Coordinates of C-alpha atoms and ligand atoms in Angstrom, one line a residue:
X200 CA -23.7 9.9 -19.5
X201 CA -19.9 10.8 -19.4
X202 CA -18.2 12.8 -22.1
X203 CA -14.3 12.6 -21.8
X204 CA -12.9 15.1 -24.5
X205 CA -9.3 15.3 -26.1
X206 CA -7.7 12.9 -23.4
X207 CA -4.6 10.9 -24.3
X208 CA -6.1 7.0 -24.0
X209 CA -3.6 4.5 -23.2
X210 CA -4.9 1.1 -23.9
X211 CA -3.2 -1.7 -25.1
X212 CA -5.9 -3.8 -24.2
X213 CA -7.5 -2.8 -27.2
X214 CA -4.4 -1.5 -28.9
X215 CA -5.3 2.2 -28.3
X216 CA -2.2 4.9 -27.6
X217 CA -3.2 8.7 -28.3
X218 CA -6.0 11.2 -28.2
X219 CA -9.7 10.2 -28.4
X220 CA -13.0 10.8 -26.7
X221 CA -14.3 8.3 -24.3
X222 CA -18.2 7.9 -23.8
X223 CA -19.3 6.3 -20.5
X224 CA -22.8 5.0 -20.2
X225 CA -23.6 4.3 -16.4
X226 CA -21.1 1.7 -15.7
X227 CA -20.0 0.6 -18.9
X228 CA -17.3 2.0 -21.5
X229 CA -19.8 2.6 -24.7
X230 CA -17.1 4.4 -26.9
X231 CA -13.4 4.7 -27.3
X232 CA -12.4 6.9 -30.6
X233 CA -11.7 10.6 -32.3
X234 CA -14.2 13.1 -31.7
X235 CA -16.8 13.1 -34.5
X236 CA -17.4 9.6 -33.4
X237 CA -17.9 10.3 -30.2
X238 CA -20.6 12.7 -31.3
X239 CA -22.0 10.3 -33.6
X240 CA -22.4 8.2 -30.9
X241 CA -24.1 10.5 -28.7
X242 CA -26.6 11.4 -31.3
X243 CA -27.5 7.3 -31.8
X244 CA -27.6 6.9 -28.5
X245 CA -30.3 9.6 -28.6
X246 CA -28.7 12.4 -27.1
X247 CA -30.2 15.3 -28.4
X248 CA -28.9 18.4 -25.6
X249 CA -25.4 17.8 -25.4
X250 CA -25.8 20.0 -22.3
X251 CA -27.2 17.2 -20.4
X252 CA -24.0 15.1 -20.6
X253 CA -20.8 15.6 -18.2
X254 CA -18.3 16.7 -20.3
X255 CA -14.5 16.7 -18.7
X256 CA -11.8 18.1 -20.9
X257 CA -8.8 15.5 -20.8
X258 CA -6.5 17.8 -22.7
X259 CA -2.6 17.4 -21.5
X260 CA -3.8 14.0 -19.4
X261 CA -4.2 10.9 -19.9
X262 CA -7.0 8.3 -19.2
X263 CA -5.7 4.6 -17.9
X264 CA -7.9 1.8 -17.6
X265 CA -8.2 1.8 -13.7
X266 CA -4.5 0.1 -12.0
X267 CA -4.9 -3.3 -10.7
X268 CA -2.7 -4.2 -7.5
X269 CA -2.6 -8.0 -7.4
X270 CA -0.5 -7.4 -4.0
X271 CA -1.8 -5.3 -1.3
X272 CA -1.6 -5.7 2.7
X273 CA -4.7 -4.5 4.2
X274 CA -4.3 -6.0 8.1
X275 CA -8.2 -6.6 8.6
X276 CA -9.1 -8.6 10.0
X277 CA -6.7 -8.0 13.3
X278 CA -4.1 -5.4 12.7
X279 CA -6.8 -2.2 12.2
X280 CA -4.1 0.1 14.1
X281 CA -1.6 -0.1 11.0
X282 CA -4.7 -0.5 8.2
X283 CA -8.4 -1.3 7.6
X284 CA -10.1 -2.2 4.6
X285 CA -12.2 0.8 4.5
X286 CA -9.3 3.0 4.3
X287 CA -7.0 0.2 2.5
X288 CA -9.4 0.8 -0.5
X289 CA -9.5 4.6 -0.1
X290 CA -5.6 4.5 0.0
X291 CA -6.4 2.4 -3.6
X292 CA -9.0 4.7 -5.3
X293 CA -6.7 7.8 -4.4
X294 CA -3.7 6.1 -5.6
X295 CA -5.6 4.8 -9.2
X296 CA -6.0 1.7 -8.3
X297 CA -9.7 0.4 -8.9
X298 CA -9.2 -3.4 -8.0
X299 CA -6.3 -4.9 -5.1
X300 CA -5.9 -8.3 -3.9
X301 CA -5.6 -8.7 0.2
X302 CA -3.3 -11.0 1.0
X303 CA -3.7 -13.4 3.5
X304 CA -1.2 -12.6 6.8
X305 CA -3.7 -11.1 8.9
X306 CA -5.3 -12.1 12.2
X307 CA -6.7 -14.8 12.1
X308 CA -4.9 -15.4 8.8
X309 CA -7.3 -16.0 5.3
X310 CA -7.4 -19.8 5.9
X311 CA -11.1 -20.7 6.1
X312 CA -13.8 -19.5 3.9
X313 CA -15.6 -17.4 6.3
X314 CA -12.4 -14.7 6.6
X315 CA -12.8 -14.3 3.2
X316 CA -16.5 -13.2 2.7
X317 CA -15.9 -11.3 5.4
X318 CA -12.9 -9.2 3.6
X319 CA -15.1 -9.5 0.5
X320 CA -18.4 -8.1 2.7
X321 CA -15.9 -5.3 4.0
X322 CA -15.3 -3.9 1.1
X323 CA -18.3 -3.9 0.0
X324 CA -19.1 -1.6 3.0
X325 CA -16.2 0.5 2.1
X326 CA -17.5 1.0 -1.4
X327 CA -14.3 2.0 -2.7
X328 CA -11.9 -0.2 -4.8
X329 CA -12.9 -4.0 -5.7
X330 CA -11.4 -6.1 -2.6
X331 CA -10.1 -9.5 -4.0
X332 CA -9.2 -11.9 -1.1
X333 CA -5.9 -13.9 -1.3
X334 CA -6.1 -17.0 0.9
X335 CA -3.5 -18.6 2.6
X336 CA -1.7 -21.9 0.9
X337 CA -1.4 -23.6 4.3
X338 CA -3.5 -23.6 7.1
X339 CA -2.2 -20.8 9.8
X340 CA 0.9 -19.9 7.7
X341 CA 2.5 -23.1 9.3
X342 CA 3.7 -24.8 6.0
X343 CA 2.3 -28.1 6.7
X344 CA -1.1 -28.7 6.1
X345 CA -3.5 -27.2 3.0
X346 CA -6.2 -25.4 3.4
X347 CA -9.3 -26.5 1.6
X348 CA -8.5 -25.0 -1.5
X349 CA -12.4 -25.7 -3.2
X350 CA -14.4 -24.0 -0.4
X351 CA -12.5 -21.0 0.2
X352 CA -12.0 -20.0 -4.1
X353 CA -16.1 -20.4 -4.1
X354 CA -16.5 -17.9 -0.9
X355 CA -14.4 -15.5 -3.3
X356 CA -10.5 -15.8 -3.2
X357 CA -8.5 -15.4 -6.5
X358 CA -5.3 -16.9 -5.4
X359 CA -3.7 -18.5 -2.8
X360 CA -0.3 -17.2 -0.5
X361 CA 1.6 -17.6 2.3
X362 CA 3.1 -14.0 1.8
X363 CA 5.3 -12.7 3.9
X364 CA 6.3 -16.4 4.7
X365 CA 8.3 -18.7 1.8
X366 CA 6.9 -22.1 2.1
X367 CA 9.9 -24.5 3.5
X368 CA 8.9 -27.8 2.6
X369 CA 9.0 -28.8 -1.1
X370 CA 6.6 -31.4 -1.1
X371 CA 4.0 -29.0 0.6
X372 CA 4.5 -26.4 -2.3
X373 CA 4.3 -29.3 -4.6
X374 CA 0.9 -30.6 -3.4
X375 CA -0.3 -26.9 -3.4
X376 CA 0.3 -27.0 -7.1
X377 CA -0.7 -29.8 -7.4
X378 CA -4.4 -29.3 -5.8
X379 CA -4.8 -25.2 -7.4
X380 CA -5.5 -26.6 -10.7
X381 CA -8.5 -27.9 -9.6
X382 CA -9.2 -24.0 -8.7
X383 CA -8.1 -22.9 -11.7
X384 CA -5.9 -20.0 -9.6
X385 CA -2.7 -19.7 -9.1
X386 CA -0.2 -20.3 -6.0
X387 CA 1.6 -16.9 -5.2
X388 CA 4.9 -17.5 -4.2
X389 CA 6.7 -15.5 -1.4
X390 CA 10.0 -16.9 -2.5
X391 CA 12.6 -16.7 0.6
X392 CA 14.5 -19.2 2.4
X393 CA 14.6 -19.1 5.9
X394 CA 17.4 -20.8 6.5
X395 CA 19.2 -18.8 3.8
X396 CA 17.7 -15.4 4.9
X397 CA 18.7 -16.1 8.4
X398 CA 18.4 -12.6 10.9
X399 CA 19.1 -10.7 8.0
X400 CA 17.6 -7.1 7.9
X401 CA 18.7 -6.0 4.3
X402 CA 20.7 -7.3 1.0
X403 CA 23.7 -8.9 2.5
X404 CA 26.7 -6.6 0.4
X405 CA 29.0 -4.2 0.8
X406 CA 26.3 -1.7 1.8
X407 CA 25.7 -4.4 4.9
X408 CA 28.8 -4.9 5.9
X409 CA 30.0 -1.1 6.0
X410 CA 26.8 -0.4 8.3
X411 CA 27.5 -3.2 10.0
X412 CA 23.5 -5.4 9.4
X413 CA 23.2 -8.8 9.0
X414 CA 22.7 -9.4 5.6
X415 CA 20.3 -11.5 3.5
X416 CA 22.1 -13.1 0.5
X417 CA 20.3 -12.6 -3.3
X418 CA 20.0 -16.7 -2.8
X419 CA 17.4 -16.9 0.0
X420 CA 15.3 -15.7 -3.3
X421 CA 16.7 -17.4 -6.2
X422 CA 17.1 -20.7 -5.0
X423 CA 12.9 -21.1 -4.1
X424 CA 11.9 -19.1 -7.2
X425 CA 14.2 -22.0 -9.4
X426 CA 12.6 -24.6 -7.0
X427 CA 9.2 -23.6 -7.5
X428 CA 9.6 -23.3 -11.1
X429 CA 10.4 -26.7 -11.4
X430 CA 7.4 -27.7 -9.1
X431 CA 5.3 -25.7 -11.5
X432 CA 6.4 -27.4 -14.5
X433 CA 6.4 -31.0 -12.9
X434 CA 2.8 -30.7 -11.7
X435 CA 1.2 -28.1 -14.7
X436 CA 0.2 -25.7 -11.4
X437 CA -0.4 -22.1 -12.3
X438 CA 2.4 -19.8 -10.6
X439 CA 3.2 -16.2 -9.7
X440 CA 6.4 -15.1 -8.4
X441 CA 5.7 -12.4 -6.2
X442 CA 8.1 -9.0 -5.7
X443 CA 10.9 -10.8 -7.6
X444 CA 13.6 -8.7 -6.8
X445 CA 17.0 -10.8 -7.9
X446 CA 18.7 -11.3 -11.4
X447 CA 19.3 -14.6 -10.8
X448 CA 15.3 -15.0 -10.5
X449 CA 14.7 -13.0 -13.4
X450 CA 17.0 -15.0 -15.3
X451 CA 15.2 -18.5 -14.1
X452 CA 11.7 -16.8 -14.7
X453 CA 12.9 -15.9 -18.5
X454 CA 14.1 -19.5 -19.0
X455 CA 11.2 -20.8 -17.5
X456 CA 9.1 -18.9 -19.9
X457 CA 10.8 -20.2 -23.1
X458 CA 10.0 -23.8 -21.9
X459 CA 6.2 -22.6 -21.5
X460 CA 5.8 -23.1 -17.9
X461 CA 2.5 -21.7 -16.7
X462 CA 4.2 -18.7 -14.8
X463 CA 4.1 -15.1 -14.0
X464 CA 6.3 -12.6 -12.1
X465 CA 5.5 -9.4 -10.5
X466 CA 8.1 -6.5 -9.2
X467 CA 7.4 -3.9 -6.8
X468 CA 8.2 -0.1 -7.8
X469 CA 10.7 0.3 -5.1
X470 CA 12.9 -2.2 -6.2
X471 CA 12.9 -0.5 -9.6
X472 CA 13.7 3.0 -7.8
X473 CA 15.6 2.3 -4.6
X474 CA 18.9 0.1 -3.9
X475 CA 20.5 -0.9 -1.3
X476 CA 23.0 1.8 -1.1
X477 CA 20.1 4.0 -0.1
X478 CA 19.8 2.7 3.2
X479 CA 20.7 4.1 6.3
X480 CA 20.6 3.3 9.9
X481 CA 18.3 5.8 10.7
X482 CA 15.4 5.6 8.1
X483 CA 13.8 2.5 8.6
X484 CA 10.7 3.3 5.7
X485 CA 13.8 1.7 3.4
X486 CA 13.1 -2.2 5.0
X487 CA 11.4 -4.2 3.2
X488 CA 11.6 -7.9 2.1
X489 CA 12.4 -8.9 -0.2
X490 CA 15.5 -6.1 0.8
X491 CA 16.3 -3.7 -1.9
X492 CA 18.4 -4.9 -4.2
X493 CA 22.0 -4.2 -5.6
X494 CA 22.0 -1.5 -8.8
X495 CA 23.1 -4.7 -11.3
X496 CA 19.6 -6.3 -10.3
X497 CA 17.7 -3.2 -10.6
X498 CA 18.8 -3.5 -14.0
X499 CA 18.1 -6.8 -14.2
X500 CA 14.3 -6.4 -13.1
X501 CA 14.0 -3.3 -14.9
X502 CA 15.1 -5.4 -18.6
X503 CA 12.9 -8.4 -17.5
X504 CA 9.9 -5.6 -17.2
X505 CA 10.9 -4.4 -20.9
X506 CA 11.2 -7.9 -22.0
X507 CA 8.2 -9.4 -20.9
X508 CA 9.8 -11.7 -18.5
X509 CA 7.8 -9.9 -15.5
X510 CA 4.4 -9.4 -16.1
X511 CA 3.6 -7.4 -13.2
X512 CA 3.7 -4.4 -11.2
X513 CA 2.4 -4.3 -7.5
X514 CA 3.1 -2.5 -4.8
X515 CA 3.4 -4.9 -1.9
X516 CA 1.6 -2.3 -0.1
X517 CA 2.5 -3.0 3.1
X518 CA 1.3 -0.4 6.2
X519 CA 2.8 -0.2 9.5
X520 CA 2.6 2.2 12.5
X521 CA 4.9 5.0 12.9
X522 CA 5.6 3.5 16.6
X523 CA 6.6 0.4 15.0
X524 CA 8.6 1.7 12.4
X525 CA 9.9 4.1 14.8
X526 CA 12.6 1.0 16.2
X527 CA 15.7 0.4 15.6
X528 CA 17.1 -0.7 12.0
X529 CA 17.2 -4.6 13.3
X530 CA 13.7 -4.4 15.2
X531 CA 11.5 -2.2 13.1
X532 CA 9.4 -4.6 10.7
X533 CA 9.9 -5.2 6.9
X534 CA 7.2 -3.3 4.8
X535 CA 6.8 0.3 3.3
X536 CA 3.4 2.0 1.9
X537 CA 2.8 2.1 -1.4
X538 CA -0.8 2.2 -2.5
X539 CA -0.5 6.1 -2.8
X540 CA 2.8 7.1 -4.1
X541 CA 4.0 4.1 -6.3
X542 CA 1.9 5.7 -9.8
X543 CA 3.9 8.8 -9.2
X544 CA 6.7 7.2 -8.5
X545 CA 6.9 4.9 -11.1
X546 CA 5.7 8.0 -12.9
X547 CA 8.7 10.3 -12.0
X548 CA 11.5 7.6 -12.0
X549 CA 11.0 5.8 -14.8
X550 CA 8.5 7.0 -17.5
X551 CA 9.5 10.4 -17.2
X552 CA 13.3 9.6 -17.8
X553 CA 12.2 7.3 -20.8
X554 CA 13.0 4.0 -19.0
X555 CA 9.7 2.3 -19.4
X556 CA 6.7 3.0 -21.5
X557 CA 3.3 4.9 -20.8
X558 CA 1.6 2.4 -22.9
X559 CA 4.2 -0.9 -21.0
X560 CA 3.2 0.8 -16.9
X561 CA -0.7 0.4 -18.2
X562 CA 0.3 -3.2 -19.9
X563 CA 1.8 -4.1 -16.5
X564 CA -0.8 -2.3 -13.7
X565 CA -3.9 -3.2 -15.5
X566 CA -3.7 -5.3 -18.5
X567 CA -1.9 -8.7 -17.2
X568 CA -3.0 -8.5 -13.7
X569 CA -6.9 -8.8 -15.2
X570 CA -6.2 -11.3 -17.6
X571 CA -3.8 -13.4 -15.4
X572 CA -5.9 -13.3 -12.2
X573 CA -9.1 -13.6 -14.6
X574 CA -10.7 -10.6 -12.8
X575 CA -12.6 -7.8 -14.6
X576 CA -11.2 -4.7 -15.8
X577 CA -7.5 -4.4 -17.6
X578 CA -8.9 -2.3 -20.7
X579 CA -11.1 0.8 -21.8
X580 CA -12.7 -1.7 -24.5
X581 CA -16.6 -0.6 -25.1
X582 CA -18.6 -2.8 -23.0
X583 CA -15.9 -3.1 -20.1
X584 CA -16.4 -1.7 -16.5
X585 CA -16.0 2.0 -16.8
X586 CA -13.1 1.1 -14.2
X587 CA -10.9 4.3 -15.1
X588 CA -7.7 6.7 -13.9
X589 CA -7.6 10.4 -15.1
X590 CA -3.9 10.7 -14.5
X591 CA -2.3 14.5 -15.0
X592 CA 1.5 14.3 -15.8
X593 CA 1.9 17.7 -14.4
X594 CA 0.7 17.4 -10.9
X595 CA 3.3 17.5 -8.6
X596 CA 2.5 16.9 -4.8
X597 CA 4.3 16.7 -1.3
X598 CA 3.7 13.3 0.0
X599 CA 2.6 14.0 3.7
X600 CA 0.5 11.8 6.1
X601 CA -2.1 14.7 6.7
X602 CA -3.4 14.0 2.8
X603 CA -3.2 10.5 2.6
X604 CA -5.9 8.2 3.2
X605 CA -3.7 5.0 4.2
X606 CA -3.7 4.7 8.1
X607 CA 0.1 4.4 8.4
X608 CA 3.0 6.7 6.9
X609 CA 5.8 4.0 6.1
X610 CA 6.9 5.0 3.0
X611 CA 10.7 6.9 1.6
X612 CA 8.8 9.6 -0.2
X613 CA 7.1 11.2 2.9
X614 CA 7.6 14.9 2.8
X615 CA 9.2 14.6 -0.8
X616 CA 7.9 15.9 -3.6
X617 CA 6.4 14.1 -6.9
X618 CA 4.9 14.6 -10.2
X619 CA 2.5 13.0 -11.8
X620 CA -0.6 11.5 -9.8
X621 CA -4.4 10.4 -10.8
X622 CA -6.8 13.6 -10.6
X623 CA -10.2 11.8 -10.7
X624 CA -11.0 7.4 -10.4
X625 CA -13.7 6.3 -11.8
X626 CA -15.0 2.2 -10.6
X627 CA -17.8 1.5 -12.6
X628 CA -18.4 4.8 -14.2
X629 CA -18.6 5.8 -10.3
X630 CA -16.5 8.8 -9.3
X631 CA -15.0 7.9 -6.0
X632 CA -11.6 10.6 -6.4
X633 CA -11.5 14.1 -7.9
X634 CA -8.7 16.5 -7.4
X635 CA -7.2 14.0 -5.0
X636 CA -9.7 13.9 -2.7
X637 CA -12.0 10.9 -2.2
X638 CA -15.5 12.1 -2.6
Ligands
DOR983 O1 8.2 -6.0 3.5 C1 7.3 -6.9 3.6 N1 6.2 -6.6 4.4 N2 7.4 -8.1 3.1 C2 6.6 -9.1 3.3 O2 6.8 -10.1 2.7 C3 5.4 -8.9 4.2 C4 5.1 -7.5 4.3 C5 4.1 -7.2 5.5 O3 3.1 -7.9 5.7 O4 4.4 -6.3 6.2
ZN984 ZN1 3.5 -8.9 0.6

């Protein structure tokens, strides 16, 4: 039995915002609610030493329903130098995030049915986070051919992606559409033309030009997201936009919503807090694709988060090795780390300066990613997984390699400092992270 005392709950799940006491019975939630309750509680549940129960006190810190990252890059099988699921899902648990979904661009890429209950059998070994494989749309990333959609959901995926790759060809993104309904998932979309995108490095402006980088126009997004929106709405197919990062996107996913297209959008926390003014030649932890955007789409992404127009956030964790990252500007490869510094991040940058909710970062990590993927977890309601974040507001820490648990260091906050990180993760009333350190 788990006691938590005078902790700020933030719920909406079940509408909950402000001090309560949460009881934890093995692996369940048994009671959200003020005090006396909790103690009435205790006492039906025949309790009758209050000394046998672990009490934490929660006072000054909240308690999130564990974070949900519907976009993670874990590189197992095939790329263990940059990341492995064992310490993937360690990078999770330390980061508050108690369920991720792989995606699929690994070696051999998530095309067949056995690479998935392998990742799912991984994880398992790992016992860390919940591991939800994302399989690939076509067969070897090549855009042309589908993989069997049926067999591989039933071995355990929860969506399907070419990410890291836009699919080319219409009609295949149609047909893919098309056949996920018969899953019952959806098709995330890595929206980029290539042809569009070209050699581009970073968001083609006047930050570009003045450092002299091919750019990649705010189109190479745009024009797939308004594509596959159509798609969607033609064929009734359930789509997610993934790291939308354009105001022209968020504008078509807004319209698209009024029309009641099946669709959701997710943003990544460095497009909220980084633009592309912030890059320079020398620190390559800024590339990323989708690029960072221009300041007026930040806005843009940041209203459609407020609105409800995005759904989502995810980190589009994406690990690489320092050797790699270590390249020139033009050679080093798109990705930066985010599994254990995007909470405090978002944290610092936006709910501390009053951009964005408590109560909208919980609606956006947890909430919609659970009910949208149909995965467990999302809310503190009694009877859910005791899937749960301990967060402290006041923590502040230096992001250095040396503590993290991620294998690679890619990420614009090394050796800076941030407030506000998860003190203790609880995955089915499990604690797997206390005082930042797994355990
Ligand atoms: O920056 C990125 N890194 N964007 C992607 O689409 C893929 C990812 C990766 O796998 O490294
Ligand atoms: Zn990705």
């Amino acid at each position: 039995m788990l006691w938590i005392k005078n902790v700020t709950v933030i719920d909406p799940g079940q509408g909950v915002s402000g001090v309560n006491d949460v009881l934890v019975q093995k692996d369940k939630i048994v009671e959200v609610g003020p005090s006396f309750k909790a103690k009435e509680v205790l006492v039906k549940l025949g309790v009758t030493d209050i000394n046998e129960v672990n009490q934490i006190d929660g006072d000054g810190k909240y308690l999130f329903p564990g974070l949900i990252d519907v976009h993670v890059h874990l590189r197992e099988p095939g790329q263990e130098d940059k990341e492995d699921i064992a310490s993937g899902s360690r990078a999770a648990i330390r980061g508050g995030f108690t369920s991720i979904m792989a995606m699929a661009n690994t070696f051999p890429i998530v095309d067949q049915r056995a690479v998935v209950e392998f990742i799912k059998l991984q994880a398992r070994r790992a016992g860390m986070a919940r591991v939800y494989p994302i399989s690939a749309v076509t067969k070897g990333f090549k855009g042309q051919e589908l993989v069997e959609m049926m067999d591989i959901k039933d071995g355990g995926a929860v969506g399907f992606s070419d990410d890291g790759k836009g699919i080319q060809n219409a009609e295949i993104m149609r047909l893919a559409l098309e056949y996920v309904k018969l899953t019952g998932c959806p098709i995330i979309s890595h929206c980029e033309d290539e042809a569009l995108a070209s050699k581009g490095v970073m968001r083609r402006g006047r930050t570009s030009a003045r450092l002299g980088l091919p750019g990649i126009p705010a189109s190479s997004e745009s024009v797939m997201v308004a594509r596959d929106i159509l798609l969607a709405a033609e064929t009734g197919g359930k789509l997610h936009i993934a790291h939308v990062s354009t105001k022209e996107s968020v504008e078509m996913i807004r319209w698209a919503k009024g029309k009641g297209i099946d669709l959701s959008a997710e943003v990544n926390p460095h497009h909220l807090i980084f633009t592309d003014e912030d890059i320079t030649l020398t620190d390559t932890s800024y590339k990323v694709n989708p690029p960072l955007p221009s300041r007026e789409d930040q806005e843009a992404l940041l209203e459609g988060i407020i609105d409800g127009t995005i759904d989502m956030l995810a980190t589009d964790h994406a690990p690489h090795t320092w050797e790699e990252k270590a390249r020139p500007f033009q050679e080093a490869p798109f990705g930066i780390n985010g599994l254990e510094t995007s909470l405090a991040a978002v944290w610092q940058k936006l709910v501390q300066s009053g951009k964005l909710t408590p109560e909208k970062l919980v609606e956006c990590w947890s909430l919609n990613p659970a009910q949208r993927f149909g995965i467990e977890g999302g809310t503190l309601k009694p009877g859910s997984l005791a899937d749960m974040v301990l967060f402290d507001p006041l923590y502040k820490e230096e992001i250095s390699t040396e503590a993290m648990e991620s294998k690679s260091g890619n990420t614009p906050f090394l050796k800076k400092e941030l407030q506000g990180f998860p003190v203790i993760t609880w995955v089915e009333g499990r604690m797997l992270m206390k005082n930042r350190k797994i355990i």
